[in-house]
XYZ file of C-alpha atoms in Angstrom:
708
model
C -0.243 0.181 -0.064
C 2.771 2.295 1.198
C 4.445 1.684 -2.328
C 1.690 2.542 -4.249
C 1.324 5.751 -2.475
C 4.859 6.480 -3.362
C 4.486 5.384 -6.802
C 1.509 7.587 -7.283
C 3.130 11.124 -5.803
C 6.583 10.110 -7.461
C 6.065 11.640 -10.850
C 4.552 14.849 -9.335
C 7.603 15.309 -6.909
C 9.990 14.380 -9.814
C 8.275 17.012 -12.387
C 8.378 20.033 -9.628
C 11.380 21.878 -9.019
C 12.212 22.934 -5.183
C 11.161 26.354 -6.043
C 7.824 25.150 -7.598
C 7.371 23.087 -4.165
C 8.355 26.315 -2.057
C 5.638 28.547 -3.766
C 3.201 26.671 -2.469
C 3.792 27.592 1.063
C 3.981 31.602 0.587
C 0.495 33.244 0.269
C 1.419 35.778 -2.214
C 2.302 33.843 -4.961
C -1.360 32.093 -4.903
C -4.058 33.066 -7.233
C -6.002 35.637 -6.228
C -9.565 34.202 -4.906
C -12.880 35.434 -6.169
C -14.311 36.300 -2.674
C -17.590 37.962 -1.706
C -17.892 40.783 1.088
C -19.279 38.517 4.232
C -22.820 39.214 5.594
C -22.423 41.806 8.429
C -24.842 40.690 11.404
C -23.953 44.027 12.714
C -25.579 46.000 10.237
C -22.866 48.319 10.679
C -22.813 48.826 6.580
C -23.637 47.212 3.650
C -20.330 48.528 1.899
C -18.411 45.602 0.854
C -15.240 47.148 2.677
C -17.076 47.569 5.880
C -18.395 44.001 5.851
C -14.706 42.268 5.393
C -13.666 45.160 8.178
C -16.574 44.394 10.484
C -16.070 40.806 10.261
C -12.844 41.311 11.996
C -14.233 43.479 14.363
C -16.689 40.184 15.459
C -13.689 37.684 15.626
C -11.648 40.191 17.976
C -14.214 41.524 20.132
C -14.061 45.117 18.933
C -16.510 47.910 18.348
C -15.573 50.804 15.836
C -15.937 54.245 17.146
C -18.159 57.070 15.629
C -17.922 58.675 12.561
C -15.243 61.682 11.842
C -16.961 65.176 11.487
C -17.461 66.926 8.669
C -14.428 69.275 9.259
C -12.047 66.160 9.778
C -13.549 64.459 6.901
C -12.371 67.240 4.431
C -9.120 67.867 5.957
C -8.241 64.226 5.510
C -9.788 63.762 1.765
C -7.712 66.875 0.750
C -4.241 65.884 2.044
C -5.084 62.096 0.884
C -6.031 63.488 -2.610
C -4.405 66.473 -3.477
C -1.735 66.851 -0.548
C -2.882 70.240 -0.013
C -5.347 72.127 3.087
C -8.694 73.093 2.040
C -9.096 76.814 1.685
C -12.061 77.938 4.058
C -14.307 78.652 1.510
C -14.220 74.966 0.777
C -14.922 74.024 4.146
C -17.895 76.447 4.314
C -19.546 74.899 1.248
C -18.936 71.257 2.102
C -20.601 71.922 5.724
C -23.434 73.635 3.728
C -24.085 71.026 1.421
C -26.738 68.680 2.783
C -27.345 66.578 -0.053
C -26.880 62.518 0.634
C -24.124 62.631 -2.000
C -21.946 65.446 -0.436
C -19.166 63.542 0.130
C -18.802 61.575 -3.256
C -19.380 64.593 -4.657
C -15.983 65.945 -2.846
C -14.250 63.131 -3.916
C -15.033 63.690 -7.412
C -13.923 66.674 -7.053
C -10.695 66.185 -5.824
C -10.197 63.293 -8.420
C -10.687 65.892 -11.242
C -8.404 68.017 -9.556
C -4.626 68.567 -11.348
C -3.396 68.609 -7.859
C -4.431 64.633 -7.531
C -1.843 63.944 -10.026
C 1.487 65.817 -8.220
C 0.011 64.043 -5.034
C -0.029 60.504 -6.310
C 2.505 60.698 -8.970
C 4.864 61.664 -5.985
C 3.794 58.437 -4.458
C 4.642 56.592 -7.638
C 8.019 58.546 -7.531
C 8.908 57.129 -4.205
C 8.278 53.744 -5.695
C 10.858 54.034 -8.520
C 13.409 55.778 -6.904
C 13.185 59.130 -8.877
C 15.561 61.506 -9.097
C 17.276 64.132 -11.571
C 20.566 62.847 -11.211
C 22.238 59.458 -12.155
C 23.671 58.182 -9.013
C 27.112 58.045 -10.123
C 30.088 58.850 -7.935
C 29.793 62.245 -10.002
C 26.196 62.390 -9.341
C 25.794 63.796 -13.004
C 22.620 65.971 -13.396
C 19.714 64.633 -16.049
C 17.921 67.651 -17.446
C 15.574 65.563 -19.948
C 14.386 63.592 -16.487
C 11.631 66.002 -15.838
C 9.770 64.324 -18.910
C 9.132 60.957 -17.062
C 8.265 62.986 -13.874
C 5.333 65.087 -15.697
C 4.501 61.719 -17.482
C 3.582 60.245 -14.272
C 1.863 62.902 -12.801
C -0.092 63.216 -16.279
C -0.887 59.214 -15.826
C -2.347 59.898 -12.582
C -4.686 62.618 -13.362
C -5.992 60.651 -16.399
C -6.662 57.700 -14.454
C -4.573 55.868 -16.897
C -5.089 51.984 -16.556
C -2.414 50.435 -14.184
C -1.584 47.579 -16.516
C -1.222 50.221 -19.209
C 1.042 52.178 -17.012
C 3.315 49.578 -16.157
C 3.287 48.337 -19.804
C 4.281 51.558 -20.829
C 7.364 51.976 -18.410
C 8.474 48.722 -18.901
C 8.182 48.174 -23.088
C 7.013 51.912 -24.368
C 9.151 51.854 -27.055
C 7.959 48.336 -28.171
C 3.955 49.009 -28.223
C 2.499 49.686 -31.311
C 1.772 53.328 -31.837
C -1.477 55.034 -33.575
C 0.706 58.493 -34.220
C 3.869 60.192 -33.219
C 2.149 61.937 -29.891
C 1.505 58.317 -28.653
C 5.209 57.292 -29.770
C 6.571 60.365 -27.548
C 4.926 59.840 -24.534
C 5.395 55.668 -24.421
C 9.013 56.328 -25.173
C 9.430 58.960 -22.242
C 7.362 56.146 -19.852
C 10.621 53.935 -20.390
C 12.503 56.367 -18.299
C 11.356 53.919 -15.308
C 14.091 51.554 -16.470
C 16.695 54.191 -17.684
C 16.597 56.069 -14.233
C 18.126 53.185 -12.779
C 21.167 53.982 -10.359
C 24.615 54.565 -12.545
C 27.909 53.641 -10.812
C 31.811 54.234 -11.395
C 33.718 56.756 -13.676
C 35.387 54.191 -15.984
C 34.569 53.774 -19.575
C 35.901 50.600 -20.270
C 34.781 47.797 -18.094
C 31.779 50.079 -17.026
C 29.843 48.419 -14.099
C 26.257 47.772 -16.460
C 25.673 44.571 -14.310
C 25.298 46.988 -11.176
C 22.574 49.154 -12.837
C 20.600 45.856 -14.287
C 20.810 44.708 -10.432
C 18.831 48.024 -9.702
C 16.076 47.420 -12.232
C 15.514 44.026 -10.995
C 15.514 45.274 -7.535
C 12.997 47.800 -8.210
C 10.631 45.666 -10.366
C 11.009 43.090 -7.711
C 9.988 45.285 -4.821
C 8.074 48.171 -6.544
C 5.924 46.096 -9.004
C 6.197 42.491 -7.638
C 6.488 43.087 -3.580
C 9.449 40.643 -4.130
C 13.209 40.673 -2.939
C 14.371 39.621 -6.152
C 17.690 40.760 -5.776
C 18.431 38.535 -2.728
C 18.664 35.786 -5.621
C 21.556 37.294 -7.601
C 24.355 35.605 -5.915
C 22.300 32.163 -4.447
C 19.313 30.892 -4.640
C 16.951 33.198 -2.263
C 17.116 32.033 1.320
C 13.208 32.398 2.160
C 11.278 32.905 -1.051
C 10.774 30.928 -3.676
C 13.187 32.682 -6.268
C 16.281 30.982 -7.510
C 19.488 31.823 -8.899
C 18.585 31.089 -12.525
C 15.252 32.877 -12.065
C 17.266 36.342 -11.504
C 19.367 35.634 -14.550
C 16.729 34.817 -16.634
C 15.286 38.233 -15.829
C 18.879 39.677 -15.995
C 18.865 38.783 -19.666
C 16.169 40.701 -20.640
C 17.775 44.019 -19.591
C 21.192 43.099 -20.393
C 19.505 42.924 -23.773
C 18.485 46.574 -23.792
C 19.986 49.580 -24.314
C 20.398 52.084 -21.280
C 21.207 55.592 -22.170
C 24.570 57.127 -20.754
C 24.042 60.241 -18.787
C 27.767 61.096 -18.338
C 30.301 59.977 -16.269
C 33.566 61.274 -14.918
C 35.478 59.993 -17.958
C 32.821 60.771 -20.591
C 31.159 64.287 -19.710
C 28.729 63.483 -22.045
C 25.317 62.132 -23.005
C 24.985 59.122 -25.462
C 22.276 56.831 -26.444
C 19.133 59.124 -25.469
C 16.326 58.682 -27.533
C 14.809 61.063 -29.840
C 11.703 62.182 -29.571
C 11.193 63.550 -33.171
C 11.210 60.923 -35.894
C 14.215 59.234 -36.477
C 15.122 60.275 -39.864
C 14.898 64.295 -38.846
C 17.027 63.057 -35.795
C 19.745 61.407 -38.008
C 19.363 64.195 -40.453
C 20.435 66.714 -37.743
C 22.959 64.643 -36.070
C 25.019 63.695 -39.040
C 27.622 66.420 -39.403
C 28.322 65.940 -35.315
C 28.506 62.252 -36.111
C 31.150 62.336 -38.696
C 32.969 64.952 -36.507
C 32.985 62.499 -33.496
C 33.965 59.189 -35.582
C 36.888 61.571 -36.820
C 37.843 62.270 -33.012
C 37.612 58.888 -32.294
C 39.884 57.857 -35.216
C 42.567 60.269 -34.185
C 42.234 58.772 -30.494
C 42.422 55.272 -31.812
C 45.536 56.119 -34.245
C 47.178 57.510 -31.372
C 46.629 54.606 -28.674
C 47.809 52.362 -31.600
C 51.164 54.636 -31.977
C 51.481 55.114 -28.485
C 51.237 51.114 -27.942
C 53.463 50.547 -30.452
C 56.049 53.106 -29.208
C 55.692 51.014 -25.888
C 56.780 47.617 -27.580
C 59.132 49.083 -29.349
C 60.534 50.513 -25.940
C 60.382 47.281 -24.464
C 62.695 45.666 -26.802
C 65.001 48.608 -26.853
C 65.501 48.246 -22.954
C 65.637 44.221 -23.289
C 68.818 44.786 -26.143
C 69.911 47.532 -23.945
C 70.367 44.759 -21.087
C 71.821 42.185 -23.411
C 74.582 44.343 -25.210
C 78.010 44.676 -23.786
C 79.906 46.777 -26.246
C 80.130 50.303 -25.270
C 79.710 51.532 -28.310
C 76.794 49.956 -29.169
C 75.141 50.363 -25.863
C 75.435 54.283 -26.435
C 73.344 54.269 -29.802
C 70.872 51.903 -28.105
C 70.819 54.174 -24.871
C 69.988 57.122 -27.140
C 67.282 54.812 -29.056
C 65.669 54.349 -25.426
C 65.663 57.593 -24.443
C 63.927 58.963 -27.610
C 61.569 55.996 -27.562
C 60.886 56.809 -23.937
C 60.312 60.519 -24.825
C 58.002 59.638 -28.012
C 55.948 57.367 -25.352
C 55.546 60.352 -23.140
C 54.707 62.677 -25.943
C 52.017 60.127 -27.269
C 50.445 59.696 -23.879
C 49.993 63.440 -23.714
C 48.577 63.534 -27.097
C 46.342 60.731 -26.052
C 45.070 62.743 -22.934
C 44.900 65.836 -24.782
C 42.534 63.865 -27.933
C 40.104 62.537 -25.195
C 39.592 66.066 -24.132
C 39.175 66.762 -27.624
C 36.464 64.237 -28.405
C 34.723 65.081 -25.277
C 34.701 68.469 -26.506
C 33.135 67.713 -29.663
C 30.497 64.917 -28.105
C 29.394 67.913 -26.005
C 28.794 70.204 -28.882
C 26.269 67.574 -30.044
C 23.075 69.362 -31.640
C 20.181 69.572 -29.466
C 17.226 67.489 -30.403
C 14.019 67.179 -28.415
C 15.340 63.576 -26.610
C 14.347 61.366 -23.889
C 16.273 59.786 -21.111
C 15.084 56.038 -22.213
C 16.207 53.018 -23.012
C 15.833 51.125 -26.656
C 16.469 47.532 -27.695
C 20.527 46.496 -27.522
C 21.749 43.525 -28.541
C 19.762 40.580 -27.306
C 20.828 37.374 -26.121
C 20.520 35.210 -22.713
C 22.704 35.863 -19.463
C 25.073 33.744 -17.942
C 24.840 32.985 -14.082
C 27.581 35.255 -12.433
C 28.858 32.691 -9.903
C 28.360 34.338 -6.093
C 27.221 37.271 -8.282
C 30.909 38.459 -9.699
C 30.343 39.078 -13.449
C 33.713 37.684 -14.367
C 32.863 34.153 -12.795
C 30.423 33.147 -15.806
C 28.232 30.317 -14.803
C 25.752 28.170 -16.938
C 23.861 30.249 -19.441
C 19.940 30.735 -18.887
C 17.077 30.899 -21.245
C 15.226 34.536 -20.708
C 11.997 33.432 -18.716
C 9.875 34.755 -15.997
C 9.834 33.793 -12.428
C 9.349 30.002 -11.759
C 6.790 30.123 -8.970
C 4.529 32.464 -10.913
C 4.241 30.049 -14.091
C 7.995 30.310 -15.365
C 7.012 31.128 -18.753
C 9.943 31.634 -21.340
C 10.218 33.738 -24.246
C 9.155 31.938 -27.435
C 12.148 30.397 -29.350
C 11.712 33.013 -32.168
C 11.890 35.938 -30.479
C 14.493 38.345 -31.560
C 13.999 41.197 -29.052
C 14.871 41.964 -25.705
C 11.966 39.936 -24.032
C 10.579 43.538 -22.347
C 7.533 43.287 -24.114
C 6.781 39.976 -22.898
C 7.429 40.636 -19.354
C 5.627 43.523 -19.619
C 2.519 41.678 -20.672
C 3.339 38.805 -18.031
C 3.333 41.333 -15.346
C 0.056 42.753 -16.352
C -1.692 39.379 -17.027
C -4.640 39.232 -14.709
C -3.488 35.571 -13.898
C -0.064 37.043 -11.836
C -1.215 37.401 -8.698
C 1.083 39.748 -7.242
C 0.545 43.018 -9.207
C -2.709 43.898 -8.589
C -2.471 42.823 -5.063
C 0.708 44.985 -4.503
C -1.135 48.185 -5.749
C -4.547 48.112 -4.246
C -2.280 47.612 -1.014
C -0.294 50.726 -1.529
C -3.596 52.906 -2.205
C -4.733 51.332 1.210
C -1.761 52.398 2.708
C -1.700 56.077 1.970
C -5.441 56.436 2.756
C -5.354 54.235 6.055
C -1.284 54.808 6.883
C -0.705 51.174 7.130
C -1.226 48.806 3.918
C -3.384 45.648 4.682
C 0.245 44.052 4.193
C 2.381 46.335 6.411
C 5.240 45.508 4.388
C 4.493 47.365 1.100
C 7.574 46.326 -0.843
C 7.984 42.737 0.702
C 5.201 40.007 -0.164
C 7.530 37.542 0.943
C 8.084 34.964 3.687
C 10.090 37.575 5.587
C 7.280 40.289 5.129
C 4.507 40.839 6.973
C 1.138 38.523 6.348
C -2.242 40.541 5.289
C -4.249 41.447 8.291
C -7.364 40.995 6.396
C -6.163 38.419 3.302
C -9.861 38.041 1.626
C -10.325 41.693 1.781
C -7.020 42.418 -0.203
C -8.056 39.766 -2.627
C -11.753 41.433 -3.180
C -9.764 44.376 -3.688
C -7.132 43.060 -6.303
C -10.047 41.303 -8.282
C -12.344 44.621 -8.003
C -9.375 46.759 -9.288
C -8.690 44.433 -12.287
C -12.522 44.045 -12.912
C -13.219 47.821 -12.666
C -10.079 48.182 -15.831
C -7.345 48.293 -13.532
C -8.543 52.362 -12.302
C -6.811 53.560 -9.556
C -9.214 56.665 -9.288
C -12.493 53.937 -8.738
C -10.247 52.213 -5.909
C -10.122 55.688 -4.158
C -13.840 56.123 -4.160
C -14.656 52.380 -3.040
C -11.860 52.768 -0.429
C -13.138 56.552 0.234
C -16.763 55.845 0.603
C -16.620 53.011 3.021
C -17.451 53.816 6.506
C -14.184 52.366 7.828
C -12.344 55.082 6.226
C -14.970 57.828 7.506
C -14.266 56.931 11.321
C -12.634 59.288 13.823
C -9.400 59.090 15.086
C -11.098 58.660 18.713
C -9.503 56.300 20.970
C -11.387 53.427 22.833
C -9.858 52.282 25.861
C -11.576 48.435 25.541
C -10.169 48.061 22.071
C -7.260 49.544 22.771
C -6.476 46.721 25.068
C -7.138 43.930 22.454
C -5.991 45.730 19.384
C -3.366 48.406 20.479
C -2.128 48.985 16.631
C -5.260 48.907 15.392
C -4.770 45.973 12.708
C -7.881 45.825 12.538
C -9.274 49.275 12.006
C -11.746 49.999 14.774
C -10.599 53.889 14.376
C -8.729 56.075 11.884
C -5.136 56.643 12.511
C -3.669 59.996 13.313
C -0.560 60.573 10.560
C 1.992 63.127 10.338
C 2.080 64.324 7.213
C 5.131 63.313 4.543
C 7.608 66.059 3.934
C 6.110 67.361 0.611
C 2.461 68.253 1.840
C 3.907 69.961 4.879
C 6.194 72.368 2.589
C 3.254 72.943 0.364
C 0.644 73.450 2.840
C 2.942 76.245 4.549
C 3.283 77.689 0.747
C -0.277 77.390 0.544
C -1.669 79.093 3.677
C 0.837 81.996 3.159
C -0.552 82.544 -0.264
C 3.019 81.678 -2.230
C 2.277 78.668 -3.567
C 2.711 78.650 -7.319
C 0.371 75.947 -8.390
C 1.247 76.184 -12.142
C 2.822 72.672 -13.554
C 6.653 73.003 -14.138
C 7.211 72.190 -17.719
C 10.604 72.921 -18.244
C 13.839 71.521 -16.994
C 15.591 72.677 -14.155
C 18.248 75.391 -14.411
C 21.003 72.895 -14.733
C 24.231 74.335 -15.924
C 25.051 73.953 -19.818
C 25.914 70.762 -20.508
C 28.992 71.890 -22.366
C 30.243 73.371 -18.928
C 30.017 70.055 -16.739
C 33.369 68.976 -15.087
C 31.862 66.967 -12.766
C 34.257 64.298 -11.104
C 33.999 61.966 -8.067
C 35.983 65.087 -5.511
C 33.846 67.697 -7.366
C 30.278 66.239 -7.822
C 26.954 68.148 -8.985
C 25.660 69.745 -6.021
C 23.067 72.391 -6.284
C 19.245 73.442 -4.757
C 17.294 75.297 -7.020
C 14.640 77.519 -4.759
C 11.303 77.163 -6.286
C 7.541 77.879 -4.838
C 6.066 75.338 -7.050
C 4.718 72.095 -5.552
C 7.008 69.872 -3.774
C 6.833 67.350 -6.572
C 8.826 69.663 -8.643
C 11.696 70.210 -6.426
C 15.012 69.108 -7.813
C 15.806 65.544 -6.430
C 19.842 64.411 -5.973
C 20.850 61.187 -5.444
C 24.423 62.396 -3.894
C 22.552 64.634 -1.275
C 19.091 65.403 -0.148
C 17.001 68.345 -0.420
C 17.267 69.999 2.893
C 13.644 70.558 3.698
C 13.450 66.360 2.448
C 15.861 65.400 4.458
C 14.717 66.857 7.648
C 10.867 65.329 7.195
C 11.854 61.852 5.987
C 11.933 62.482 2.449
C 12.135 59.693 -0.102
C 15.674 57.775 -0.523
C 16.261 58.447 -4.097
C 18.251 55.267 -4.184
C 16.046 52.839 -3.371
C 12.235 52.029 -3.319
C 10.696 53.677 -0.748
C 7.014 52.166 -0.304
C 6.812 52.986 3.119
C 8.414 56.227 4.772
C 9.588 56.683 8.299
C 7.405 59.151 10.086
C 9.773 60.565 12.844
C 9.182 63.204 15.328
C 12.916 64.633 16.166
C 14.242 67.984 17.847
C 15.927 68.414 14.594
C 12.576 69.098 12.929
C 11.263 71.456 15.694
C 14.534 73.384 15.647
C 14.330 73.724 11.837
C 10.616 75.172 12.248
C 11.964 77.708 14.878
C 14.937 78.934 12.613
C 14.856 77.971 8.973
C 14.545 81.250 6.708
C 11.833 79.057 4.658
C 9.561 78.853 7.574
C 10.064 82.265 8.421
C 9.004 83.638 4.767
C 5.976 81.533 4.910
C 5.035 82.768 8.616
C 5.594 86.136 7.088
C 3.509 86.329 4.207
C 0.997 84.194 6.346
C 0.689 87.100 8.581
C 0.483 89.660 5.970
C -2.295 87.822 4.461
C -4.138 87.997 7.525
C -3.783 91.468 8.286
C -5.048 92.158 4.705
C -8.023 89.856 4.683
C -9.879 91.533 8.154
C -9.310 94.690 9.992
C -9.709 92.920 13.223
C -7.624 90.927 15.460
C -10.115 88.311 16.463
C -11.227 88.203 12.621
C -7.541 87.377 11.876
C -7.260 84.484 14.268
C -10.816 83.380 13.285
C -9.029 83.331 9.644
C -5.791 81.834 10.994
C -7.489 78.554 12.465
C -9.733 77.896 9.473
C -6.954 78.527 7.046
C -4.535 76.157 8.874
C -6.606 73.531 10.484
C -9.860 73.701 8.673
C -12.059 74.717 11.877
C -12.567 77.853 13.770
C -11.128 78.351 17.311
C -12.157 77.773 20.673
C -12.954 80.869 22.852
C -10.047 79.983 25.032
C -7.802 79.768 21.958
C -8.945 83.017 21.069
C -8.291 84.943 24.301
C -4.643 83.025 24.331
C -3.960 84.089 21.155
C -4.825 87.857 21.642
C -2.782 87.811 24.831
C 0.119 86.533 22.773
C -0.019 88.987 20.411
C -0.445 91.722 23.023
C 2.464 90.353 25.122
C 4.996 90.272 21.929
C 3.755 93.432 20.593
C 4.900 95.355 23.948
C 8.349 93.509 23.772
C 9.024 94.741 20.322
C 7.538 98.138 21.256
C 9.932 98.119 24.105
C 12.994 97.830 21.618
C 11.808 101.381 19.908
C 9.763 99.555 17.178
C 6.913 101.551 15.887
C 3.154 100.395 17.067
C 2.358 98.959 13.532
C 5.496 97.302 12.679
C 5.713 95.806 16.086
C 1.964 94.338 15.559
C 2.961 92.929 12.430
C 6.216 91.505 13.970
C 3.940 89.938 16.533
C 1.547 88.501 14.076
C 4.348 86.933 12.224
C 5.216 85.578 15.428
C 1.944 83.764 16.128
C 1.976 82.668 12.254
C 4.963 80.604 12.979
C 3.330 78.945 16.312
C 0.789 78.089 13.969
C 3.087 76.347 11.079
C 4.807 74.610 13.970
C 1.781 73.096 15.680
C 1.338 69.431 15.579
C -2.142 69.917 14.446
C -1.055 71.595 11.321
C 1.426 68.767 10.461
C -0.708 65.866 11.670
C -4.214 64.514 9.808
C -7.124 63.083 11.942
């Protein structure tokens, strides 16, 4: 009997790889289940999300707190969807709207705002580790990358289906195009791959394998929620990903041509993709190409002459050592000396010619182009033993993750395989792509994802708190055409989203981390909405999109090195998503308030509270400038201080001040005014300085930088 059982299961075991067997134990690679919301015996709500969450409450003996008031809700919605505070008039209009669909109308209005794409585009830029510089040891600027940033913002504003959004970023250059405008957009989209980090400064033996490693790391964490890179040197120790899987994907990107942003020893851009028709680009660049080739030929000739001089010198030195005759030795000594001089002179000429070549390359006529990828020399990749590119292992046919089917490229495939990869990632049968994205959307509405480790759905990540809800949302997402805006509406119209942040002593004993969502989480705003809110209340925010490059130095003047890398900060009153971001240094405001890591996928930012943040609020000129403008705005808008205090609270907090807050604010103004007058300042000036001081207090307050 035992023998019969063994024989029955043996073929199945032999047919499966260790990776396939291990995959059965990982929840995230299992197919998305078609689950229905459970019945809600408590009659809390018929909304599908509420029914899943209510089931969790019942299972853990929890009771939800009451709903948030309308002032709290509008502020929550504004920061969630557009990252800006509501104006007092907008709050008043929402409070006055007694229609049953007032909340839904507010959501739709915010989703239709151009500011929505700026807010949610920034979330995606976190994931893809966007920066305006390359990340090599000289951190070369990439003026064209703003086009990819704007592509992302526009994609969110137009509710581009997420599956299409991914396909364009991975293989936009390979998709069919109805016209030149679509080709342009799709080419720019591949900036996602192009903006992978660059390393080193060498032209010869450039470490391209590190850039491809960065691409795979981001593809894994950002789109699939898996730490693929752990399989670079050995089979993944925890998740069902083999080294062969890693190099199967590596081969796809090794068959892709990445643009060169410039490095210390080649201070010029190369292989950027034209956004005008190729024939037009070729015609414009033809003369320059001839000049470059001529300079390259000179460099090659000098290299050959230098190498020949080196060989002649070596031979002469060898002859010099063998010769015993003094007369002959003198002639050979002279020959050696002349060859040394020649080799030295050719070396100097070679260095000068390298500079000449760089100078000519920098003189390349400017055309409309993109930091984007194209097809390269295609082929499969070898395993790199222990991750060392010089230690080649077996050749691995390009295929996709074995745990998710392991599909191989067609035998007659002539391209890189990026198009097939893009299609595989967005197949409804792929269980990870939709799960990972709906979890990210949920996270930015509730402060934490259903999976609390948004970049790691592997066995070392945290399991979902509501697995059935996650699958319901993933399937609903795909069924709704991969619409991110529809997912916002679904989440925000739930009663769970609209709960207050009140605490409940009994609930807190059972579920102190609020894993089961019995109340809203109080959240500190990220760096960008803090900065944008300061600009907004001060009246200084420039809300026009940024459609031009940053004011980088002219490329012909670039001389960046490891010891003199690119460093700059370009002040701006535009929204923070448009700030120039570097990999070699962090913008001061972003560094202080836990901005994204531009060198790695940042699916979940830290939200720290530090003394440095408080000191920044006290001392930084930016905060003082916004407080000064806020004070002048308030003084110009109302004649009496009580009215100004009312407007200040409505503008900053979306609520009126209490009686005690009004009296305390008036007392503060009087006290500070007297202090300034005592120093000899005129009455009006003293009162203005007092108002500036009060506005600084408001901008530094917890209520301003936290959302209930």
